[in-house]
mmCIF file of C-alpha atoms in Angstrom:
data_model
loop_
_atom_site.group_PDB
_atom_site.id
_atom_site.type_symbol
_atom_site.label_atom_id
_atom_site.label_comp_id
_atom_site.label_asym_id
_atom_site.label_seq_id
_atom_site.Cartn_x
_atom_site.Cartn_y
_atom_site.Cartn_z
ATOM 1 C CA UNK A 91 10.049 9.482 8.442
ATOM 2 C CA UNK A 92 11.311 9.488 4.901
ATOM 3 C CA UNK A 93 9.674 11.910 2.444
ATOM 4 C CA UNK A 94 8.378 10.553 -0.848
ATOM 5 C CA UNK A 95 7.390 12.882 -3.683
ATOM 6 C CA UNK A 96 5.712 11.754 -6.862
ATOM 7 C CA UNK A 97 5.286 13.669 -10.080
ATOM 8 C CA UNK A 98 3.237 14.588 -11.915
ATOM 9 C CA UNK A 99 0.250 14.510 -9.536
ATOM 10 C CA UNK A 100 -2.175 14.139 -12.428
ATOM 11 C CA UNK A 101 -1.723 12.915 -15.974
ATOM 12 C CA UNK A 102 -4.135 12.562 -18.870
ATOM 13 C CA UNK A 103 -3.042 10.507 -21.863
ATOM 14 C CA UNK A 104 -4.490 9.513 -25.177
ATOM 15 C CA UNK A 105 -4.639 5.770 -25.598
ATOM 16 C CA UNK A 106 -1.412 4.540 -27.176
ATOM 17 C CA UNK A 107 0.773 7.276 -25.718
ATOM 18 C CA UNK A 108 3.817 6.692 -23.508
ATOM 19 C CA UNK A 109 4.483 8.239 -20.103
ATOM 20 C CA UNK A 110 7.061 8.463 -17.342
ATOM 21 C CA UNK A 111 6.170 8.754 -13.677
ATOM 22 C CA UNK A 112 8.779 9.884 -11.169
ATOM 23 C CA UNK A 113 9.351 9.133 -7.490
ATOM 24 C CA UNK A 114 11.904 11.075 -5.427
ATOM 25 C CA UNK A 115 12.783 10.094 -1.877
ATOM 26 C CA UNK A 116 14.670 11.927 0.816
ATOM 27 C CA UNK A 117 16.936 9.233 2.254
ATOM 28 C CA UNK A 118 18.604 5.974 1.373
ATOM 29 C CA UNK A 119 16.183 3.065 1.273
ATOM 30 C CA UNK A 120 16.199 -0.685 1.779
ATOM 31 C CA UNK A 121 13.227 -1.381 -0.428
ATOM 32 C CA UNK A 122 11.123 0.359 -3.072
ATOM 33 C CA UNK A 123 7.903 -0.795 -4.677
ATOM 34 C CA UNK A 124 5.516 0.561 -7.311
ATOM 35 C CA UNK A 125 1.779 -0.073 -7.090
ATOM 36 C CA UNK A 126 -1.293 0.572 -9.202
ATOM 37 C CA UNK A 127 -4.538 1.327 -7.399
ATOM 38 C CA UNK A 128 -7.358 0.459 -9.747
ATOM 39 C CA UNK A 129 -10.741 2.231 -9.852
ATOM 40 C CA UNK A 130 -12.110 -0.278 -7.332
ATOM 41 C CA UNK A 131 -9.470 0.740 -4.794
ATOM 42 C CA UNK A 132 -7.438 -2.452 -5.015
ATOM 43 C CA UNK A 133 -3.658 -2.092 -4.699
ATOM 44 C CA UNK A 134 -1.803 -4.095 -7.309
ATOM 45 C CA UNK A 135 1.910 -4.840 -6.885
ATOM 46 C CA UNK A 136 3.769 -3.733 -10.020
ATOM 47 C CA UNK A 137 7.460 -3.832 -9.198
ATOM 48 C CA UNK A 138 9.755 -4.545 -6.286
ATOM 49 C CA UNK A 139 12.788 -2.509 -7.339
ATOM 50 C CA UNK A 140 15.187 -1.144 -4.690
ATOM 51 C CA UNK A 141 17.758 -0.686 -7.464
ATOM 52 C CA UNK A 142 18.294 -1.386 -11.140
ATOM 53 C CA UNK A 143 15.807 -1.873 -13.958
ATOM 54 C CA UNK A 144 12.952 -4.304 -14.460
ATOM 55 C CA UNK A 145 10.420 -4.803 -17.223
ATOM 56 C CA UNK A 146 7.023 -6.458 -17.264
ATOM 57 C CA UNK A 147 5.193 -6.199 -20.567
ATOM 58 C CA UNK A 148 4.401 -2.581 -21.351
ATOM 59 C CA UNK A 149 5.658 -1.436 -17.967
ATOM 60 C CA UNK A 150 9.219 -0.949 -16.851
ATOM 61 C CA UNK A 151 10.866 0.673 -13.855
ATOM 62 C CA UNK A 152 14.287 2.011 -12.997
ATOM 63 C CA UNK A 153 15.617 2.954 -9.575
ATOM 64 C CA UNK A 154 18.814 4.942 -9.144
ATOM 65 C CA UNK A 155 19.291 4.488 -5.424
ATOM 66 C CA UNK A 156 22.400 6.673 -5.185
ATOM 67 C CA UNK A 157 20.449 9.612 -6.606
ATOM 68 C CA UNK A 158 17.282 8.784 -4.648
ATOM 69 C CA UNK A 159 14.759 8.462 -7.412
ATOM 70 C CA UNK A 160 12.779 5.876 -9.338
ATOM 71 C CA UNK A 161 10.956 6.058 -12.661
ATOM 72 C CA UNK A 162 7.986 4.064 -13.902
ATOM 73 C CA UNK A 163 7.537 3.879 -17.676
ATOM 74 C CA UNK A 164 4.226 3.037 -19.281
ATOM 75 C CA UNK A 165 4.311 2.406 -23.016
ATOM 76 C CA UNK A 166 1.376 2.170 -25.427
ATOM 77 C CA UNK A 167 -1.037 3.111 -22.662
ATOM 78 C CA UNK A 168 -4.489 1.515 -22.496
ATOM 79 C CA UNK A 169 -7.670 2.637 -20.765
ATOM 80 C CA UNK A 170 -7.205 -0.156 -18.227
ATOM 81 C CA UNK A 171 -4.001 1.586 -17.091
ATOM 82 C CA UNK A 172 -6.110 4.329 -15.535
ATOM 83 C CA UNK A 173 -5.922 4.707 -11.771
ATOM 84 C CA UNK A 174 -3.467 5.953 -9.191
ATOM 85 C CA UNK A 175 0.166 4.885 -9.218
ATOM 86 C CA UNK A 176 1.971 4.825 -5.901
ATOM 87 C CA UNK A 177 5.628 4.614 -5.084
ATOM 88 C CA UNK A 178 6.525 3.318 -1.622
ATOM 89 C CA UNK A 179 9.880 3.127 0.113
ATOM 90 C CA UNK A 180 11.141 1.498 3.299
ATOM 91 C CA UNK A 181 14.206 2.387 5.313
ATOM 92 C CA UNK A 182 13.365 1.490 8.901
ATOM 93 C CA UNK A 183 13.032 -2.247 8.639
ATOM 94 C CA UNK A 184 9.306 -2.608 8.361
ATOM 95 C CA UNK A 185 6.981 0.191 7.404
ATOM 96 C CA UNK A 186 6.667 1.531 3.880
ATOM 97 C CA UNK A 187 6.234 5.258 3.288
ATOM 98 C CA UNK A 188 3.981 6.046 0.377
ATOM 99 C CA UNK A 189 3.955 8.998 -1.948
ATOM 100 C CA UNK A 190 0.723 10.850 -2.679
ATOM 101 C CA UNK A 191 0.453 9.134 -6.023
ATOM 102 C CA UNK A 192 0.073 10.025 -9.679
ATOM 103 C CA UNK A 193 -3.492 9.893 -10.940
ATOM 104 C CA UNK A 194 -3.490 8.628 -14.517
ATOM 105 C CA UNK A 195 -6.437 8.869 -16.882
ATOM 106 C CA UNK A 196 -6.154 7.221 -20.283
ATOM 107 C CA UNK A 197 -8.794 8.338 -22.736
ATOM 108 C CA UNK A 198 -9.768 6.342 -25.827
ATOM 109 C CA UNK B 197 -0.019 -19.820 -4.442
ATOM 110 C CA UNK B 198 -2.796 -17.638 -3.029
ATOM 111 C CA UNK B 199 -2.012 -14.000 -2.377
ATOM 112 C CA UNK B 200 -3.000 -11.869 0.584
ATOM 113 C CA UNK B 201 -6.747 -11.918 1.034
ATOM 114 C CA UNK B 202 -8.951 -9.496 2.913
ATOM 115 C CA UNK B 203 -12.527 -9.693 4.064
ATOM 116 C CA UNK B 204 -14.899 -8.020 3.583
ATOM 117 C CA UNK B 205 -14.119 -6.150 0.393
ATOM 118 C CA UNK B 206 -16.506 -3.377 1.385
ATOM 119 C CA UNK B 207 -18.218 -2.480 4.658
ATOM 120 C CA UNK B 208 -20.767 0.233 5.299
ATOM 121 C CA UNK B 209 -21.575 0.994 8.935
ATOM 122 C CA UNK B 210 -23.041 3.802 10.992
ATOM 123 C CA UNK B 211 -21.019 6.008 13.278
ATOM 124 C CA UNK B 212 -20.659 4.393 16.679
ATOM 125 C CA UNK B 213 -20.877 0.822 15.405
ATOM 126 C CA UNK B 214 -18.124 -1.768 15.482
ATOM 127 C CA UNK B 215 -16.435 -3.290 12.459
ATOM 128 C CA UNK B 216 -13.888 -6.080 12.237
ATOM 129 C CA UNK B 217 -11.648 -6.461 9.215
ATOM 130 C CA UNK B 218 -9.816 -9.666 8.482
ATOM 131 C CA UNK B 219 -6.560 -10.359 6.677
ATOM 132 C CA UNK B 220 -5.136 -13.708 5.632
ATOM 133 C CA UNK B 221 -1.456 -13.398 4.703
ATOM 134 C CA UNK B 222 0.432 -15.510 2.215
ATOM 135 C CA UNK B 223 1.066 -18.914 3.738
ATOM 136 C CA UNK B 224 4.427 -19.034 5.501
ATOM 137 C CA UNK B 225 4.771 -15.267 5.868
ATOM 138 C CA UNK B 226 5.576 -14.431 9.469
ATOM 139 C CA UNK B 227 5.279 -10.688 8.915
ATOM 140 C CA UNK B 228 1.914 -8.992 8.581
ATOM 141 C CA UNK B 229 1.245 -5.272 8.227
ATOM 142 C CA UNK B 230 -1.809 -3.042 8.254
ATOM 143 C CA UNK B 231 -1.991 0.239 6.323
ATOM 144 C CA UNK B 232 -4.832 2.598 5.489
ATOM 145 C CA UNK B 233 -5.693 5.415 3.119
ATOM 146 C CA UNK B 234 -8.243 7.844 4.514
ATOM 147 C CA UNK B 235 -9.754 11.087 3.190
ATOM 148 C CA UNK B 236 -7.869 10.761 -0.106
ATOM 149 C CA UNK B 237 -4.558 11.186 1.686
ATOM 150 C CA UNK B 238 -1.454 9.050 1.302
ATOM 151 C CA UNK B 239 -1.424 5.442 2.413
ATOM 152 C CA UNK B 240 -0.061 5.214 5.962
ATOM 153 C CA UNK B 241 1.359 2.413 8.070
ATOM 154 C CA UNK B 242 -0.646 1.268 11.085
ATOM 155 C CA UNK B 243 1.236 -1.659 12.576
ATOM 156 C CA UNK B 244 3.485 -4.664 12.024
ATOM 157 C CA UNK B 245 3.179 -8.190 13.432
ATOM 158 C CA UNK B 246 5.954 -10.736 13.553
ATOM 159 C CA UNK B 247 4.057 -13.975 14.021
ATOM 160 C CA UNK B 248 1.631 -13.198 16.837
ATOM 161 C CA UNK B 249 3.650 -10.357 18.379
ATOM 162 C CA UNK B 250 3.268 -6.659 17.652
ATOM 163 C CA UNK B 251 6.651 -5.509 16.408
ATOM 164 C CA UNK B 252 5.637 -1.917 15.773
ATOM 165 C CA UNK B 253 2.285 -0.267 16.377
ATOM 166 C CA UNK B 254 3.458 3.314 16.070
ATOM 167 C CA UNK B 255 0.950 4.111 13.338
ATOM 168 C CA UNK B 256 -2.206 3.130 15.211
ATOM 169 C CA UNK B 257 -4.253 6.341 15.393
ATOM 170 C CA UNK B 258 -5.966 5.860 18.757
ATOM 171 C CA UNK B 259 -7.346 3.281 21.175
ATOM 172 C CA UNK B 260 -10.482 2.742 19.102
ATOM 173 C CA UNK B 261 -8.363 0.487 16.919
ATOM 174 C CA UNK B 262 -7.384 -2.988 18.076
ATOM 175 C CA UNK B 263 -5.355 -5.416 15.992
ATOM 176 C CA UNK B 264 -4.829 -9.052 16.833
ATOM 177 C CA UNK B 265 -3.049 -11.997 15.287
ATOM 178 C CA UNK B 266 -3.790 -14.950 17.504
ATOM 179 C CA UNK B 267 -1.796 -18.019 16.518
ATOM 180 C CA UNK B 268 0.325 -16.011 14.130
ATOM 181 C CA UNK B 269 -1.825 -16.740 11.087
ATOM 182 C CA UNK B 270 -4.670 -14.420 10.105
ATOM 183 C CA UNK B 271 -5.122 -10.993 11.640
ATOM 184 C CA UNK B 272 -8.125 -8.895 12.565
ATOM 185 C CA UNK B 273 -8.428 -5.140 12.888
ATOM 186 C CA UNK B 274 -11.356 -3.959 14.967
ATOM 187 C CA UNK B 275 -12.616 -0.407 15.010
ATOM 188 C CA UNK B 276 -14.831 0.334 18.007
ATOM 189 C CA UNK B 277 -16.636 2.701 17.955
ATOM 190 C CA UNK B 278 -16.230 3.790 14.358
ATOM 191 C CA UNK B 279 -16.088 7.496 13.546
ATOM 192 C CA UNK B 280 -16.682 9.305 10.246
ATOM 193 C CA UNK B 281 -12.959 9.999 9.787
ATOM 194 C CA UNK B 282 -12.238 6.260 9.803
ATOM 195 C CA UNK B 283 -13.713 5.943 6.322
ATOM 196 C CA UNK B 284 -11.160 4.854 3.764
ATOM 197 C CA UNK B 285 -9.417 1.793 2.411
ATOM 198 C CA UNK B 286 -7.606 -0.547 4.793
ATOM 199 C CA UNK B 287 -4.806 -2.617 3.314
ATOM 200 C CA UNK B 288 -3.039 -5.633 4.680
ATOM 201 C CA UNK B 289 0.371 -6.807 3.518
ATOM 202 C CA UNK B 290 2.648 -9.701 4.331
ATOM 203 C CA UNK B 291 6.295 -10.595 3.863
ATOM 204 C CA UNK B 292 8.512 -13.532 4.613
ATOM 205 C CA UNK B 293 11.170 -11.591 6.510
ATOM 206 C CA UNK B 294 11.450 -7.893 7.200
ATOM 207 C CA UNK B 295 13.914 -5.197 6.283
ATOM 208 C CA UNK B 296 16.276 -5.097 3.322
ATOM 209 C CA UNK B 297 15.444 -7.486 0.541
ATOM 210 C CA UNK B 298 11.917 -8.259 1.670
ATOM 211 C CA UNK B 299 9.050 -7.381 -0.623
ATOM 212 C CA UNK B 300 5.693 -6.703 0.967
ATOM 213 C CA UNK B 301 2.724 -8.252 -0.842
ATOM 214 C CA UNK B 302 -0.455 -6.256 -0.503
ATOM 215 C CA UNK B 303 -4.014 -7.462 -0.385
ATOM 216 C CA UNK B 304 -6.861 -5.886 -2.352
ATOM 217 C CA UNK B 305 -8.010 -3.808 0.611
ATOM 218 C CA UNK B 306 -11.251 -3.341 2.523
ATOM 219 C CA UNK B 307 -13.198 -0.179 1.719
ATOM 220 C CA UNK B 308 -14.793 1.082 4.943
ATOM 221 C CA UNK B 309 -17.549 3.653 4.794
ATOM 222 C CA UNK B 310 -18.792 5.157 8.071
ATOM 223 C CA UNK B 311 -22.054 7.067 7.748
#
């Protein structure tokens, strides 16, 4: 299967700071999604972004498919942004391959 | 429009017992997937239904796991008998089509704890 690497594995931010999370993948992909797993374990869809750039409030994402990476930007971070951020890619038609995630802690 | 729903949100059982997880996909989505995250590892694919048929069950760990989707609507995932290593979060997702251009919408997950 396709390999998905996320960096950094852990990140601690002061509230109000900005951050960039990276996702590298080993092969061309059909689909790419970013998720936020909150402290209760729920997986929240953030972006469906196989290519290009999207923005949703304080979050934005960019995927450069030809170079096999995607970036998730978080601006003016808040404590509610804490949790694990996953990147997932699909290239076989159905199953997504997930990275190991970036664990984000935002401190007040 | 309602999203993917899963029931229960949390289940605590003893080793050797049986548990059944349920997933209701988004209405009209023919494709339904099960994934799980165990032991703090990465989230992994279990299987994929197209309507009531199993399109791909390559991720099912062993024969203690049985997934069904009778009638092509909701799906159940039964674990019998449960083992300690089955503890984790089980996610369901659905999509309208599959492959390029099809976003998968994930449910909130069921947290399974086997004691």
